[in-house]
Amino acid sequence: MKLLICVALVAAVVTAQTLTDEQKAKWKKWREECREETGVSSEGINQLRTNHFDNVDDKIKAQSLCFGRKSGLINESGDVLADQIKIKLKRVAVDDDEVDRIIKKCVVKKDTPEETAFQTFKCLREEKPKFSPV
Ligand SMILES: *[C@@H]1O[C@H](CO)[C@@H](O)[C@H](O)[C@H]1NC(C)=O
């Protein structure tokens, strides 16, 4: 019985985190638009997608910034918009306390907008591997 409840819970969580077709389409569109702008390699795209954050080059960081802007999580001057990230984080976090803790930890301004975007994304994904910016 306990196992059944567990399985049902996991299924519910997995379903909740699955992106809709509309989200997937946006994701693809923004990724391609940004790829044209940044010249990031497919390998770089894969690194971001699969949470492999070692050996990232400048193009991967530029891709993070571009994607963050497209998805409205970073403004034109390169500031991370914590309130917007909160909305997306709530979908994958346990509760509001966890959201606040992660925001405090991850939204930290670095030397350049590219670095800020990348480090913020990395941190969010390390906390919540299923975090979706879309
Ligand atoms: C967003 O951009 C404007 C300038 O365009 C800036 O003044 C503002 O402080 C930025 N940051 C946030 C977090 O809104």
mmCIF file of C-alpha atoms in Angstrom, residues 23-113:
data_model
loop_
_atom_site.group_PDB
_atom_site.id
_atom_site.type_symbol
_atom_site.label_atom_id
_atom_site.label_comp_id
_atom_site.label_asym_id
_atom_site.label_seq_id
_atom_site.Cartn_x
_atom_site.Cartn_y
_atom_site.Cartn_z
ATOM 1 C CA GLN A 23 6.483 25.344 -23.776
ATOM 2 C CA LYS A 24 8.570 22.906 -25.777
ATOM 3 C CA ALA A 25 7.948 24.904 -28.961
ATOM 4 C CA LYS A 26 8.994 28.157 -27.265
ATOM 5 C CA TRP A 27 12.042 26.498 -25.837
ATOM 6 C CA LYS A 28 13.115 25.280 -29.263
ATOM 7 C CA LYS A 29 12.451 28.646 -30.926
ATOM 8 C CA TRP A 30 14.426 30.626 -28.333
ATOM 9 C CA ARG A 31 17.226 28.092 -28.299
ATOM 10 C CA GLU A 32 17.636 28.355 -32.066
ATOM 11 C CA GLU A 33 17.371 32.158 -32.124
ATOM 12 C CA CYS A 34 20.012 32.347 -29.417
ATOM 13 C CA ARG A 35 22.193 29.802 -31.107
ATOM 14 C CA GLU A 36 22.328 32.038 -34.173
ATOM 15 C CA GLU A 37 23.304 34.951 -31.983
ATOM 16 C CA THR A 38 25.900 33.193 -29.816
ATOM 17 C CA GLY A 39 27.282 30.521 -32.137
ATOM 18 C CA VAL A 40 27.152 27.964 -29.335
ATOM 19 C CA SER A 41 27.895 24.370 -30.362
ATOM 20 C CA SER A 42 25.360 21.540 -30.134
ATOM 21 C CA GLU A 43 27.582 20.093 -27.475
ATOM 22 C CA GLY A 44 27.215 23.313 -25.513
ATOM 23 C CA ILE A 45 23.446 23.150 -25.847
ATOM 24 C CA ASN A 46 23.531 19.595 -24.570
ATOM 25 C CA GLN A 47 25.656 20.574 -21.614
ATOM 26 C CA LEU A 48 23.056 23.121 -20.563
ATOM 27 C CA ARG A 49 20.213 20.711 -21.129
ATOM 28 C CA THR A 50 21.757 17.828 -19.221
ATOM 29 C CA ASN A 51 23.194 19.884 -16.350
ATOM 30 C CA HIS A 52 26.858 19.361 -17.200
ATOM 31 C CA PHE A 53 28.449 22.563 -16.053
ATOM 32 C CA ASP A 54 32.179 21.811 -16.192
ATOM 33 C CA ASN A 55 34.340 23.164 -18.990
ATOM 34 C CA VAL A 56 31.838 25.706 -20.219
ATOM 35 C CA ASP A 57 33.055 28.221 -22.773
ATOM 36 C CA ASP A 58 32.016 31.840 -23.284
ATOM 37 C CA LYS A 59 29.481 30.859 -25.917
ATOM 38 C CA ILE A 60 27.631 28.677 -23.445
ATOM 39 C CA LYS A 61 27.514 31.614 -21.040
ATOM 40 C CA ALA A 62 26.281 33.920 -23.791
ATOM 41 C CA GLN A 63 23.625 31.335 -24.632
ATOM 42 C CA SER A 64 22.461 31.377 -20.998
ATOM 43 C CA LEU A 65 22.120 35.152 -21.073
ATOM 44 C CA CYS A 66 20.297 35.172 -24.397
ATOM 45 C CA PHE A 67 17.898 32.461 -23.264
ATOM 46 C CA GLY A 68 17.299 34.194 -19.960
ATOM 47 C CA ARG A 69 16.341 37.389 -21.794
ATOM 48 C CA LYS A 70 14.021 35.614 -24.216
ATOM 49 C CA SER A 71 12.244 33.884 -21.383
ATOM 50 C CA GLY A 72 11.875 37.134 -19.443
ATOM 51 C CA LEU A 73 14.030 36.080 -16.493
ATOM 52 C CA ILE A 74 16.763 38.618 -17.213
ATOM 53 C CA ASN A 75 16.196 42.216 -18.262
ATOM 54 C CA GLU A 76 17.893 44.095 -21.062
ATOM 55 C CA SER A 77 20.563 45.493 -18.763
ATOM 56 C CA GLY A 78 21.428 41.962 -17.695
ATOM 57 C CA ASP A 79 19.814 41.960 -14.250
ATOM 58 C CA VAL A 80 18.264 38.730 -13.096
ATOM 59 C CA LEU A 81 14.571 39.272 -12.304
ATOM 60 C CA ALA A 82 14.117 37.335 -9.086
ATOM 61 C CA ASP A 83 10.321 37.662 -9.084
ATOM 62 C CA GLN A 84 10.071 36.031 -12.490
ATOM 63 C CA ILE A 85 12.368 33.207 -11.460
ATOM 64 C CA LYS A 86 10.248 32.702 -8.350
ATOM 65 C CA ILE A 87 7.191 32.024 -10.472
ATOM 66 C CA LYS A 88 8.989 29.314 -12.430
ATOM 67 C CA LEU A 89 10.711 27.912 -9.368
ATOM 68 C CA LYS A 90 7.401 27.427 -7.561
ATOM 69 C CA ARG A 91 6.473 24.783 -10.098
ATOM 70 C CA VAL A 92 9.338 22.541 -9.024
ATOM 71 C CA ALA A 93 9.964 23.527 -5.402
ATOM 72 C CA VAL A 94 8.472 21.896 -2.328
ATOM 73 C CA ASP A 95 7.186 25.126 -0.766
ATOM 74 C CA ASP A 96 7.664 28.894 -0.615
ATOM 75 C CA ASP A 97 10.436 28.606 1.957
ATOM 76 C CA GLU A 98 12.436 26.494 -0.411
ATOM 77 C CA VAL A 99 11.805 28.984 -3.227
ATOM 78 C CA ASP A 100 13.074 31.857 -1.080
ATOM 79 C CA ARG A 101 16.115 29.909 0.035
ATOM 80 C CA ILE A 102 17.073 29.029 -3.544
ATOM 81 C CA ILE A 103 16.512 32.587 -4.794
ATOM 82 C CA LYS A 104 18.723 33.962 -2.057
ATOM 83 C CA LYS A 105 21.424 31.445 -2.861
ATOM 84 C CA CYS A 106 21.292 31.564 -6.663
ATOM 85 C CA VAL A 107 20.445 35.119 -7.677
ATOM 86 C CA VAL A 108 23.847 36.689 -7.210
ATOM 87 C CA LYS A 109 25.289 39.356 -9.452
ATOM 88 C CA LYS A 110 28.647 38.493 -11.041
ATOM 89 C CA ASP A 111 31.147 40.581 -13.036
ATOM 90 C CA THR A 112 29.378 40.305 -16.375
ATOM 91 C CA PRO A 113 25.752 39.672 -17.416
#
